[in-house]
C-alpha cells in the first residue's frame, strides 16, 4: 500500500490567515460592490433621471458571504489534506452534516477535526476499511477469523437494493470499492466505473476500458479484483478474487493488531490458576463516550446500588456517582485502585473472581478483561451479585457474540455492538459489543 500523506500545499496558519483577512475585508468589499452598483445605475441616466428599464444591482447580504467564505475555508482544508481518501464512510457523512453549520475556522478547530488524519493517515484508512466490512458480515467482526492465513472470511457479501442514484445498495458498493482502493493505493472509484460494474459483473475485475458514450469520453478502468452479480430483485453479491480477499484479510489483521487481546489461546498451558490474576490485570480503560452512552441507557440510578468489577481508575464510577448511584468497585491493580479511591470512590482491592458474591446490587456495570474466553468467568461471577430483577451491563469482545456461542447462548440477554474503533483511544482496535442481562425475579426462580 502506498503511504497516503496529507498533501495540503500551504501551511494551516497561512490558510487561517487568508480566511481572517478576507473575513475582515467583507464589509469593505460589500461597500465597494454597492458603490459599483450605484455607479452603474448612474451610468444609464441623464441628470439622474431613470428610464423605464429597471436596473437591478442588488447583492448578497453580509451573512451569506460570510457563510460562503467559512465553508470554502473548511472545504479547502478537507480537499488539501486528502480527507476524502483517509476518512471512513461514517466520518464523511458526519463531515457533510457538520458543513451545513461549520465551526469557527481556527487552528484549534482544524486540529480537533482533522488532527487524527494528519497524525495517522494509514490507521484511518484501515479503520475505514474495517468499518465498511464489519457492516457487511459478522465474520469481519471476528478477530479469530481475520488472523492472517485463517480461512474464515466470506468470499462474497450480499448487498440489498442496488438501484440507481441514492439507493442504499449502490452507496454500499461504492463504499466497499473505495475502502479497498484506499488500502491498495488505487484511485477512488469514479461514477463511470461505478456505473460500469452495476451493468456488467466483470467490468472492474481487471484493468480495462469503459467505452465512450455520446456524452462522455472513453475511460481507463483500474482493476479492483471484484465481481458484482445482480439479481432481478435488485439484490446482489459482491464476489472477491483471492488477491482482493487476501488484502482485506491483511488490512483487518493489521487494524486489530498482531497480538490480539481476545484471540483464542493456541496452546493453553496445562496448569493455570483458576482465577488467572495475570489476565485480570489486562487493562483497556473505557473511553469517555462509551461510558456516557452506556450510563445514559441505565434507568433508576438515583439511590441504586451499583457494582463495577475491574473498575480500573473509576471512569464508570465517576459517571454513576454523578447519576446519584451508590457505587462500589473491585480492582486487582493496587495503583488503579488507589487512583479511584483518590477520587472518593469505595473500592475493594482484590481479584474480582475471588470476591464472595452478595446478591444485593441493582446494577452491575463491567468492562472485564478481553483475554480469550476469560470474560465469561467474570460475567458468570458478576450475575451472582445481582438482586432478583437486577441488571447486568457488560462490554465484551465481539468474539463473545459471534464466535463463542457455545458459551453465550446460555446467556439470555440483549446484544448491541459498539462502533468500530470504540476502544482505539485506550490502545486496542478490538471490536466490542454490549451484553445486557436481567437477573431472574423470585417468582421466576
Coordinates of C-alpha atoms in Angstrom, one line a residue:
X1 CA 0.0 0.0 0.0
X2 CA 1.2 3.5 -0.8
X3 CA 1.7 6.0 2.0
X4 CA -1.2 8.4 1.9
X5 CA 0.3 11.5 3.4
X6 CA -1.9 14.6 3.5
X7 CA -0.9 17.0 0.7
X8 CA -2.0 20.5 1.7
X9 CA 0.4 22.7 -0.2
X10 CA 0.2 25.6 2.2
X11 CA 0.6 25.7 6.0
X12 CA -2.5 25.8 8.0
X13 CA -1.6 29.1 9.7
X14 CA -1.3 30.6 6.2
X15 CA -4.8 29.3 5.3
X16 CA -6.3 30.6 8.5
X17 CA -4.6 34.0 8.0
X18 CA -6.1 34.3 4.5
X19 CA -9.5 33.4 5.9
X20 CA -9.2 36.0 8.7
X21 CA -8.1 38.7 6.2
X22 CA -10.9 38.1 3.8
X23 CA -13.5 37.9 6.6
X24 CA -12.3 41.2 7.9
X25 CA -12.5 42.7 4.4
X26 CA -16.0 41.6 3.6
X27 CA -17.6 44.8 4.8
X28 CA -15.4 46.9 2.6
X29 CA -16.0 44.5 -0.3
X30 CA -19.8 44.9 0.1
X31 CA -19.4 48.7 0.2
X32 CA -17.3 48.6 -2.9
X33 CA -19.9 46.4 -4.6
X34 CA -22.7 48.7 -3.6
X35 CA -20.8 51.8 -4.9
X36 CA -20.2 50.0 -8.2
X37 CA -23.9 49.3 -8.5
X38 CA -24.7 52.9 -7.9
X39 CA -22.1 54.0 -10.5
X40 CA -23.7 51.6 -13.0
X41 CA -27.2 52.9 -12.3
X42 CA -25.9 56.5 -12.8
X43 CA -24.2 55.5 -16.0
X44 CA -27.5 54.8 -17.6
X45 CA -29.3 58.0 -16.5
X46 CA -29.2 61.6 -17.8
X47 CA -29.1 64.1 -14.9
X48 CA -30.2 61.3 -12.5
X49 CA -33.4 60.6 -14.4
X50 CA -34.1 56.8 -14.6
X51 CA -35.6 55.3 -17.8
X52 CA -38.3 52.7 -17.8
X53 CA -35.9 49.8 -17.6
X54 CA -35.2 48.6 -14.0
X55 CA -31.5 48.1 -13.4
X56 CA -31.1 45.5 -10.5
X57 CA -27.8 45.8 -8.9
X58 CA -28.7 44.3 -5.5
X59 CA -26.1 41.9 -4.0
X60 CA -25.9 39.2 -1.4
X61 CA -26.2 40.0 2.3
X62 CA -23.1 40.0 4.6
X63 CA -24.1 36.8 6.4
X64 CA -24.4 34.9 3.1
X65 CA -21.0 36.0 2.1
X66 CA -19.5 35.1 5.5
X67 CA -21.2 31.7 5.5
X68 CA -19.8 31.0 1.9
X69 CA -16.3 32.1 2.9
X70 CA -16.4 29.8 6.0
X71 CA -17.5 26.8 4.0
X72 CA -14.9 27.5 1.4
X73 CA -12.1 27.5 4.0
X74 CA -13.2 24.2 5.5
X75 CA -13.6 22.6 2.1
X76 CA -10.2 23.8 1.1
X77 CA -8.5 22.1 4.1
X78 CA -10.7 18.9 3.6
X79 CA -9.6 18.6 0.0
X80 CA -5.9 19.7 0.6
X81 CA -5.5 17.0 3.4
X82 CA -7.0 14.2 1.3
X83 CA -9.6 13.6 3.9
X84 CA -11.9 12.1 1.2
X85 CA -9.4 9.2 0.9
X86 CA -8.5 8.9 4.5
X87 CA -11.9 9.2 6.2
X88 CA -14.4 6.3 6.7
X89 CA -17.8 6.4 5.1
X90 CA -19.4 7.3 8.5
X91 CA -16.8 10.1 9.0
X92 CA -17.7 11.5 5.6
X93 CA -21.4 11.5 6.4
X94 CA -20.7 13.3 9.7
X95 CA -18.5 15.8 7.8
X96 CA -21.2 16.7 5.3
X97 CA -23.6 17.3 8.2
X98 CA -21.1 19.4 10.0
X99 CA -20.5 21.5 6.9
X100 CA -24.1 22.7 7.0
X101 CA -23.2 24.7 10.1
X102 CA -19.4 24.6 10.3
X103 CA -17.4 25.6 13.4
X104 CA -15.3 28.7 13.5
X105 CA -12.3 28.4 11.3
X106 CA -9.4 28.4 13.8
X107 CA -6.2 26.3 14.1
X108 CA -7.6 24.7 17.3
X109 CA -10.8 23.6 15.5
X110 CA -8.9 22.4 12.4
X111 CA -6.7 20.3 14.6
X112 CA -9.6 18.9 16.6
X113 CA -11.5 18.0 13.3
X114 CA -8.6 16.7 11.2
X115 CA -5.7 16.1 13.6
X116 CA -6.0 12.3 13.7
X117 CA -5.9 12.1 9.9
X118 CA -2.7 14.1 9.8
X119 CA -1.1 12.1 12.7
X120 CA -2.1 8.6 11.5
X121 CA -3.3 8.5 7.9
X122 CA -2.7 4.8 7.4
X123 CA -4.5 4.0 10.7
X124 CA -7.6 5.9 9.5
X125 CA -7.6 4.1 6.1
X126 CA -7.5 0.8 8.0
X127 CA -10.3 2.0 10.3
X128 CA -12.4 3.0 7.3
X129 CA -12.0 -0.4 5.7
X130 CA -12.8 -2.2 9.0
X131 CA -15.9 0.0 9.4
X132 CA -17.2 -0.9 5.9
X133 CA -16.6 -4.6 6.1
X134 CA -17.9 -5.0 9.7
X135 CA -21.1 -3.6 8.4
X136 CA -21.3 -6.3 5.7
X137 CA -20.9 -9.6 7.5
X138 CA -20.4 -10.5 11.2
X139 CA -17.4 -12.6 10.2
X140 CA -15.4 -9.4 9.7
X141 CA -16.0 -8.5 13.3
X142 CA -14.4 -11.8 14.5
X143 CA -10.8 -11.3 15.3
X144 CA -10.2 -15.1 15.2
X145 CA -11.3 -15.1 11.6
X146 CA -9.1 -12.2 10.4
X147 CA -5.8 -13.5 11.7
X148 CA -3.5 -13.8 8.6
X149 CA -3.9 -17.2 7.0
X150 CA -7.2 -18.1 8.6
X151 CA -9.7 -19.5 6.1
X152 CA -12.8 -17.8 7.5
X153 CA -13.6 -14.6 5.7
X154 CA -16.5 -14.8 3.3
X155 CA -15.6 -14.7 -0.4
X156 CA -18.7 -12.8 -1.2
X157 CA -21.1 -10.5 0.6
X158 CA -24.8 -9.9 0.0
X159 CA -25.9 -6.3 -0.8
X160 CA -29.5 -5.4 -0.8
X161 CA -31.4 -2.9 -3.1
X162 CA -28.8 -2.0 -5.7
X163 CA -30.5 0.5 -7.9
X164 CA -30.0 4.0 -9.3
X165 CA -28.5 7.1 -7.6
X166 CA -29.4 7.4 -3.9
X167 CA -30.1 3.7 -3.3
X168 CA -28.6 2.1 -0.2
X169 CA -27.1 -0.8 -2.2
X170 CA -25.3 1.5 -4.7
X171 CA -23.9 3.5 -1.9
X172 CA -22.6 0.3 -0.2
X173 CA -21.0 -0.9 -3.4
X174 CA -19.2 2.4 -3.7
X175 CA -18.1 2.3 0.0
X176 CA -16.6 -1.2 -0.5
X177 CA -14.7 -0.2 -3.6
X178 CA -13.4 3.0 -2.1
X179 CA -12.3 1.3 1.1
X180 CA -10.3 -1.3 -0.9
X181 CA -8.9 1.5 -3.2
X182 CA -7.7 3.5 -0.2
X183 CA -5.9 0.5 1.3
X184 CA -4.4 -0.7 -2.0
X185 CA -3.3 2.8 -3.1
X186 CA -5.5 2.9 -6.1
X187 CA -7.6 5.8 -7.3
X188 CA -11.0 6.2 -5.7
X189 CA -13.9 4.9 -7.8
X190 CA -15.4 7.2 -10.4
X191 CA -19.1 7.4 -11.3
X192 CA -18.3 5.9 -14.7
X193 CA -16.6 2.9 -13.1
X194 CA -19.4 2.5 -10.6
X195 CA -22.0 2.6 -13.4
X196 CA -19.9 0.1 -15.4
X197 CA -19.9 -2.6 -12.6
X198 CA -23.6 -2.1 -12.0
X199 CA -24.2 -3.0 -15.6
X200 CA -21.5 -5.6 -16.1
X201 CA -20.5 -8.1 -13.5
X202 CA -16.8 -8.2 -14.5
X203 CA -16.3 -4.6 -15.5
X204 CA -13.9 -3.9 -12.7
X205 CA -12.3 -7.3 -12.4
X206 CA -9.1 -6.3 -14.2
X207 CA -7.6 -3.2 -15.9
X208 CA -9.8 -2.4 -18.9
X209 CA -11.5 0.5 -20.7
X210 CA -15.1 1.8 -20.4
X211 CA -16.1 2.7 -24.0
X212 CA -17.0 6.3 -24.8
X213 CA -20.7 7.3 -24.9
X214 CA -22.5 10.0 -26.8
X215 CA -21.8 12.4 -24.0
X216 CA -18.7 11.1 -22.2
X217 CA -15.2 10.1 -23.4
X218 CA -13.6 6.7 -23.0
X219 CA -12.3 5.9 -19.5
X220 CA -9.5 3.7 -18.4
X221 CA -10.6 1.3 -15.6
X222 CA -8.3 0.3 -12.8
X223 CA -8.9 -3.4 -11.9
X224 CA -10.5 -3.8 -8.5
X225 CA -10.5 -7.6 -8.3
X226 CA -14.2 -7.9 -7.6
X227 CA -17.3 -9.1 -9.4
X228 CA -20.8 -7.8 -8.8
X229 CA -23.6 -10.3 -9.6
X230 CA -27.0 -8.6 -9.6
X231 CA -30.4 -10.3 -9.5
X232 CA -33.9 -9.4 -10.6
X233 CA -35.0 -8.5 -7.1
X234 CA -32.3 -5.7 -7.1
X235 CA -30.1 -7.6 -4.6
X236 CA -26.6 -8.5 -5.5
X237 CA -23.5 -10.5 -4.5
X238 CA -20.1 -8.8 -4.5
X239 CA -17.5 -11.6 -5.0
X240 CA -13.8 -11.1 -4.1
X241 CA -11.0 -12.5 -6.1
X242 CA -8.3 -14.4 -4.0
X243 CA -5.8 -11.5 -4.0
X244 CA -8.5 -9.0 -3.0
X245 CA -9.7 -11.2 -0.2
X246 CA -6.1 -11.5 1.0
X247 CA -5.8 -7.7 1.1
X248 CA -9.0 -7.5 3.1
X249 CA -7.6 -10.1 5.5
X250 CA -4.2 -8.3 5.8
X251 CA -5.8 -4.9 6.4
X252 CA -8.1 -6.2 9.1
X253 CA -5.4 -8.2 10.8
X254 CA -3.2 -5.0 10.8
X255 CA -6.0 -2.9 12.2
X256 CA -6.9 -5.3 15.0
X257 CA -3.2 -6.0 15.7
X258 CA -0.8 -8.9 15.5
X259 CA -1.3 -9.7 19.2
X260 CA -5.0 -9.6 19.9
X261 CA -6.3 -9.5 23.5
X262 CA -9.3 -11.6 22.7
X263 CA -8.0 -14.3 20.4
X264 CA -8.3 -17.9 21.4
X265 CA -5.1 -19.3 23.0
X266 CA -3.4 -21.6 20.5
X267 CA -1.6 -23.6 23.2
X268 CA -3.1 -23.2 26.6
X269 CA -0.9 -24.2 29.5
X270 CA -1.8 -27.4 31.3
X271 CA -1.8 -25.8 34.7
X272 CA -3.3 -22.4 35.3
X273 CA -4.6 -20.7 38.5
X274 CA -8.4 -20.9 38.4
X275 CA -8.6 -17.1 38.8
X276 CA -5.8 -16.2 36.4
X277 CA -4.8 -13.0 38.1
X278 CA -2.4 -12.0 35.3
X279 CA -5.3 -12.0 32.9
X280 CA -7.4 -9.8 35.2
X281 CA -4.6 -7.2 35.1
X282 CA -5.2 -6.6 31.4
X283 CA -6.5 -3.1 31.2
X284 CA -8.3 -1.1 28.4
X285 CA -10.0 1.8 30.2
X286 CA -13.5 2.5 28.9
X287 CA -13.4 5.7 26.7
X288 CA -15.5 8.6 27.8
X289 CA -18.0 8.4 25.0
X290 CA -18.7 4.7 25.7
X291 CA -19.2 5.5 29.4
X292 CA -21.7 8.3 28.6
X293 CA -23.7 6.1 26.2
X294 CA -23.9 3.1 28.5
X295 CA -24.7 5.0 31.7
X296 CA -27.2 7.1 29.7
X297 CA -29.1 3.8 28.9
X298 CA -29.4 2.8 32.5
X299 CA -32.5 3.6 34.4
X300 CA -33.4 4.3 38.1
X301 CA -29.9 5.0 39.0
X302 CA -30.6 7.5 41.8
X303 CA -30.1 5.7 45.1
X304 CA -29.4 2.4 43.3
X305 CA -26.7 0.1 44.5
X306 CA -24.2 -0.5 41.6
X307 CA -21.1 -2.7 41.5
X308 CA -18.3 -2.2 39.0
X309 CA -16.0 -5.2 38.8
X310 CA -12.5 -4.5 37.4
X311 CA -13.2 -0.8 37.9
X312 CA -9.7 0.5 36.9
X313 CA -9.3 4.2 37.7
X314 CA -13.0 4.6 38.1
X315 CA -14.4 6.1 34.8
X316 CA -17.7 4.3 35.1
X317 CA -17.8 5.0 38.8
X318 CA -17.4 8.8 38.1
X319 CA -20.5 8.8 35.8
X320 CA -22.5 6.5 38.1
X321 CA -21.8 8.7 41.1
X322 CA -22.8 11.8 39.1
X323 CA -26.2 10.0 38.4
X324 CA -26.6 9.7 42.2
X325 CA -26.0 6.0 42.4
X326 CA -24.2 4.2 45.3
X327 CA -21.2 2.7 43.7
X328 CA -18.7 0.1 44.8
X329 CA -15.8 -1.1 42.7
X330 CA -13.4 -4.0 42.8
X331 CA -9.9 -3.7 41.3
X332 CA -7.0 -6.1 41.2
X333 CA -4.3 -3.5 40.4
X334 CA -3.2 -1.6 43.5
X335 CA -2.2 1.6 41.6
X336 CA -5.5 1.9 39.8
X337 CA -7.5 1.1 42.9
X338 CA -5.6 4.0 44.6
X339 CA -6.5 6.3 41.7
X340 CA -10.2 5.5 42.1
X341 CA -10.0 5.9 45.9
X342 CA -8.3 9.3 45.4
X343 CA -11.5 10.5 43.7
X344 CA -13.5 9.4 46.7
X345 CA -14.8 6.1 45.4
X346 CA -15.3 3.0 47.6
X347 CA -13.0 0.4 46.0
X348 CA -12.1 -3.1 47.2
X349 CA -8.6 -4.1 46.3
X350 CA -8.6 -7.7 45.1
X351 CA -9.3 -10.2 42.3
X352 CA -13.0 -10.0 41.5
X353 CA -13.2 -13.7 40.8
X354 CA -12.1 -14.3 44.4
X355 CA -14.7 -11.9 45.8
X356 CA -17.6 -13.5 47.7
X357 CA -20.9 -12.8 46.0
X358 CA -23.7 -11.0 47.8
X359 CA -26.9 -10.7 45.7
X360 CA -27.7 -7.1 46.8
X361 CA -27.0 -4.9 43.7
X362 CA -29.5 -3.3 41.4
X363 CA -26.9 -3.0 38.6
X364 CA -23.6 -4.5 37.7
X365 CA -21.7 -2.4 35.1
X366 CA -18.5 -4.0 33.8
X367 CA -15.7 -3.9 31.3
X368 CA -14.0 -7.3 32.1
X369 CA -10.6 -8.4 30.6
X370 CA -10.9 -9.3 26.9
X371 CA -8.4 -12.2 27.0
X372 CA -9.6 -15.3 25.1
X373 CA -12.8 -16.5 26.8
X374 CA -11.8 -15.3 30.2
X375 CA -14.5 -12.7 30.2
X376 CA -17.1 -15.5 30.6
X377 CA -15.8 -16.3 34.1
X378 CA -16.3 -12.6 35.1
X379 CA -19.8 -12.4 33.6
X380 CA -20.9 -15.6 35.4
X381 CA -19.5 -14.4 38.7
X382 CA -21.0 -10.9 38.3
X383 CA -24.5 -12.4 37.9
X384 CA -24.3 -13.7 41.4
X385 CA -24.1 -10.2 42.8
X386 CA -27.5 -9.1 41.4
X387 CA -30.6 -9.0 43.4
X388 CA -33.7 -10.5 41.7
X389 CA -34.6 -8.3 38.7
X390 CA -31.2 -6.6 38.8
X391 CA -29.5 -5.7 35.6
X392 CA -26.0 -6.6 34.3
X393 CA -24.4 -4.5 31.6
X394 CA -21.1 -5.9 30.2
X395 CA -18.7 -4.6 27.5
X396 CA -17.3 -7.8 25.8
X397 CA -15.1 -8.6 22.8
X398 CA -17.2 -9.2 19.7
X399 CA -16.0 -12.8 19.6
X400 CA -18.3 -13.4 22.6
X401 CA -21.2 -12.8 20.4
X402 CA -20.0 -14.2 17.1
X403 CA -17.5 -17.0 17.9
X404 CA -18.3 -18.3 21.4
X405 CA -22.0 -19.1 21.1
X406 CA -21.3 -22.4 22.9
X407 CA -20.8 -20.2 26.0
X408 CA -23.0 -17.2 25.4
X409 CA -26.2 -18.9 24.0
X410 CA -27.0 -19.8 27.6
X411 CA -27.0 -16.1 28.5
X412 CA -30.5 -14.8 27.8
X413 CA -29.7 -11.2 27.2
X414 CA -29.6 -8.5 24.6
X415 CA -26.6 -7.7 22.4
X416 CA -25.7 -4.3 21.0
X417 CA -22.4 -3.8 19.0
X418 CA -20.3 -0.7 19.6
X419 CA -19.0 1.2 16.6
X420 CA -15.7 0.1 15.1
X421 CA -12.7 1.6 16.9
X422 CA -14.7 2.4 20.1
X423 CA -11.6 1.5 22.2
X424 CA -8.9 2.9 19.9
X425 CA -8.1 5.7 22.3
X426 CA -7.5 3.0 25.0
X427 CA -4.9 1.1 22.9
X428 CA -6.9 -1.6 21.1
X429 CA -9.0 -1.7 17.9
X430 CA -10.7 -4.9 19.0
X431 CA -14.4 -4.9 18.1
X432 CA -16.7 -4.8 21.1
X433 CA -20.3 -5.4 22.0
X434 CA -22.5 -4.7 25.0
X435 CA -24.5 -7.5 26.7
X436 CA -27.4 -6.6 28.8
X437 CA -29.0 -9.3 31.1
X438 CA -31.6 -9.2 33.8
X439 CA -31.4 -11.5 36.8
X440 CA -34.5 -13.7 37.3
X441 CA -37.1 -12.5 39.8
X442 CA -38.0 -14.6 42.8
X443 CA -41.2 -15.8 41.0
X444 CA -39.1 -16.9 38.0
X445 CA -36.7 -18.7 40.2

